[in-house]
Coordinates of C-alpha atoms in Angstrom, one line a residue:
X1 CA -1.6 48.7 -2.7
X2 CA -1.3 49.0 -6.6
X3 CA 0.4 45.5 -6.2
X4 CA -2.4 43.7 -4.1
X5 CA -4.8 44.9 -6.9
X6 CA -2.2 43.7 -9.4
X7 CA -1.9 40.1 -7.8
X8 CA -5.5 39.4 -7.1
X9 CA -6.3 40.8 -11.1
X10 CA -3.4 38.4 -12.5
X11 CA -5.6 35.7 -10.0
X12 CA -8.2 35.9 -10.9
X13 CA -7.1 36.1 -14.7
X14 CA -5.2 32.1 -14.4
X15 CA -8.2 31.1 -12.2
X16 CA -10.6 32.1 -14.6
X17 CA -8.8 30.5 -17.8
X18 CA -8.3 27.5 -15.5
X19 CA -12.1 27.4 -15.3
X20 CA -12.6 27.3 -18.8
X21 CA -10.6 24.7 -19.5
X22 CA -11.4 21.9 -16.5
X23 CA -15.4 21.8 -19.0
X24 CA -12.0 20.0 -21.5
X25 CA -11.6 17.9 -18.6
X26 CA -14.6 16.7 -17.4
X27 CA -17.8 14.1 -17.8
X28 CA -20.7 13.5 -16.4
X29 CA -21.4 9.3 -15.7
X30 CA -25.1 9.1 -14.1
X31 CA -26.3 5.9 -12.9
X32 CA -30.0 4.9 -11.4
X33 CA -31.4 2.1 -10.0
X34 CA -34.3 0.5 -8.9
X35 CA -35.4 -0.2 -5.7
X36 CA -38.0 -3.5 -5.6
X37 CA -40.8 -4.4 -3.3
X38 CA -40.4 -7.2 -0.7
X39 CA -42.8 -9.4 -2.6
X40 CA -41.7 -13.4 -1.8
X41 CA -40.2 -14.9 1.6
X42 CA -37.6 -17.4 2.2
X43 CA -40.0 -20.2 4.4
X44 CA -38.6 -20.4 8.4
X45 CA -35.8 -23.6 7.3
X46 CA -35.4 -23.0 3.9
X47 CA -32.7 -20.4 3.8
X48 CA -29.7 -22.5 3.2
X49 CA -28.4 -25.3 1.7
X50 CA -24.9 -27.5 1.7
X51 CA -23.4 -29.5 -1.0
X52 CA -21.2 -31.7 0.4
X53 CA -18.6 -32.8 -3.2
X54 CA -16.6 -36.3 -3.0
X55 CA -12.8 -36.6 -3.1
X56 CA -11.3 -35.0 -6.7
X57 CA -7.5 -36.3 -7.4
X58 CA -5.1 -33.2 -8.5
X59 CA -5.0 -35.6 -11.6
X60 CA -8.2 -35.6 -12.6
X61 CA -8.3 -31.0 -13.5
X62 CA -5.1 -32.4 -16.1
X63 CA -7.6 -32.2 -19.3
X64 CA -8.9 -29.0 -18.2
X65 CA -8.8 -26.1 -19.7
X66 CA -9.0 -22.7 -17.3
X67 CA -13.3 -21.9 -17.0
X68 CA -14.1 -26.1 -17.5
X69 CA -15.8 -27.8 -14.9
X70 CA -15.4 -31.0 -14.0
X71 CA -18.5 -33.1 -15.3
X72 CA -17.1 -36.3 -13.3
X73 CA -17.2 -35.0 -10.4
X74 CA -20.3 -33.0 -8.8
X75 CA -22.8 -33.2 -6.7
X76 CA -26.6 -32.0 -5.3
X77 CA -28.9 -29.7 -3.0
X78 CA -32.1 -30.1 -3.5
X79 CA -35.4 -28.5 -2.2
X80 CA -33.4 -27.0 0.0
X81 CA -34.2 -23.5 -0.5
X82 CA -37.7 -22.8 0.1
X83 CA -40.0 -19.6 -0.8
X84 CA -43.6 -17.8 -1.4
X85 CA -44.0 -15.1 -3.3
X86 CA -47.5 -13.6 -4.4
X87 CA -49.4 -16.0 -7.1
X88 CA -49.0 -12.8 -9.2
X89 CA -45.7 -11.7 -9.6
X90 CA -42.8 -14.0 -11.3
X91 CA -40.0 -14.4 -8.6
X92 CA -36.1 -13.4 -10.4
X93 CA -33.1 -14.8 -8.9
X94 CA -29.8 -12.9 -8.3
X95 CA -25.7 -13.6 -7.2
X96 CA -23.5 -11.8 -4.9
X97 CA -20.7 -11.0 -6.8
X98 CA -18.2 -12.3 -4.0
X99 CA -19.0 -15.3 -3.8
X100 CA -17.1 -16.0 -7.7
X101 CA -13.7 -15.8 -8.3
X102 CA -13.5 -12.3 -9.7
X103 CA -15.6 -9.7 -12.2
X104 CA -17.0 -11.5 -15.0
X105 CA -16.6 -15.3 -14.1
X106 CA -19.1 -18.4 -13.3
X107 CA -16.6 -20.2 -11.1
X108 CA -17.3 -19.4 -6.7
X109 CA -14.5 -18.2 -5.3
X110 CA -12.5 -20.1 -3.0
X111 CA -12.3 -19.0 0.8
X112 CA -10.2 -21.7 1.7
X113 CA -7.2 -20.8 -0.3
X114 CA -6.1 -20.6 -3.6
X115 CA -5.3 -23.9 -4.7
X116 CA -6.8 -23.9 -9.3
X117 CA -10.2 -24.8 -8.4
X118 CA -13.3 -23.3 -7.5
X119 CA -16.8 -24.7 -7.7
X120 CA -20.0 -24.4 -11.2
X121 CA -23.4 -24.5 -10.1
X122 CA -26.5 -24.6 -12.1
X123 CA -29.9 -24.0 -10.7
X124 CA -32.3 -26.7 -10.7
X125 CA -31.1 -29.0 -13.9
X126 CA -29.9 -25.8 -15.7
X127 CA -26.6 -26.2 -17.8
X128 CA -25.9 -22.9 -17.9
X129 CA -23.7 -22.3 -14.6
X130 CA -25.3 -19.6 -12.5
X131 CA -23.4 -16.2 -12.1
X132 CA -23.5 -12.8 -10.7
X133 CA -24.1 -11.1 -14.1
X134 CA -27.2 -11.7 -14.5
X135 CA -30.8 -12.9 -13.0
X136 CA -32.5 -16.1 -13.6
X137 CA -36.3 -15.1 -13.9
X138 CA -38.4 -17.6 -12.6
X139 CA -41.2 -19.3 -14.3
X140 CA -44.5 -18.4 -12.8
X141 CA -46.2 -20.8 -10.1
X142 CA -49.9 -20.9 -9.7
X143 CA -49.2 -21.5 -5.9
X144 CA -46.7 -18.7 -5.7
X145 CA -44.0 -21.2 -3.8
X146 CA -40.8 -22.0 -5.8
X147 CA -38.1 -24.7 -4.3
X148 CA -34.7 -23.9 -6.1
X149 CA -32.6 -27.3 -6.5
X150 CA -28.9 -26.5 -6.8
X151 CA -26.2 -28.7 -8.4
X152 CA -22.2 -28.0 -8.0
X153 CA -18.9 -29.3 -10.0
X154 CA -15.2 -29.1 -9.0
X155 CA -14.2 -26.2 -12.0
X156 CA -10.4 -25.0 -13.3
X157 CA -9.8 -21.4 -12.1
X158 CA -6.6 -21.4 -13.4
X159 CA -3.2 -21.5 -12.7
X160 CA -1.5 -24.8 -11.5
X161 CA -3.9 -27.2 -9.5
X162 CA -2.8 -28.1 -6.0
X163 CA -4.2 -30.2 -3.5
X164 CA -5.9 -28.3 -0.6
X165 CA -10.0 -27.9 0.6
X166 CA -12.4 -26.5 -1.8
X167 CA -15.1 -24.2 0.6
X168 CA -17.4 -21.8 -0.9
X169 CA -20.8 -19.6 0.0
X170 CA -23.2 -17.8 -2.6
X171 CA -25.5 -15.6 -1.5
X172 CA -28.5 -15.1 -2.7
X173 CA -31.2 -12.7 -3.4
X174 CA -35.0 -13.2 -4.4
X175 CA -36.6 -10.5 -6.1
X176 CA -39.9 -9.3 -8.3
X177 CA -41.0 -6.3 -10.4

């Protein structure tokens, strides 16, 4: 009995000292967010767009560094995505990261295989490519109707560019405060 009381006392002391030391090894990560109401609706038949790119030679990428787009080869999808919002709100567009070539990238992920090429996509004639890191605030329209135009350019990701298909899909979401 004496040994079990002594063992229990030693065990309790060890556990208490471990708990005291654990305070220096712990940190707290607080995460907060906001769920927004749905004030915008994609119009029927206007939820998808396809951009068909012209064929391009591997040699066209010789002068490009990783991250650069090939300005000479582009194509567009005009007026294919359309939605209506409450006229009293200013909508924003965000893009899901899984459609892009890694965290921090504005080049789309090539789902057809890795060949050193993806696309940079521009919206409404912007000179800046879209990316999942930032949402785009649209110019408020009095009638609440928004039409999105997209253009795409081939872009070099990294490594050696090889021949093959380039295929990407990007998911976007419309929201407002």
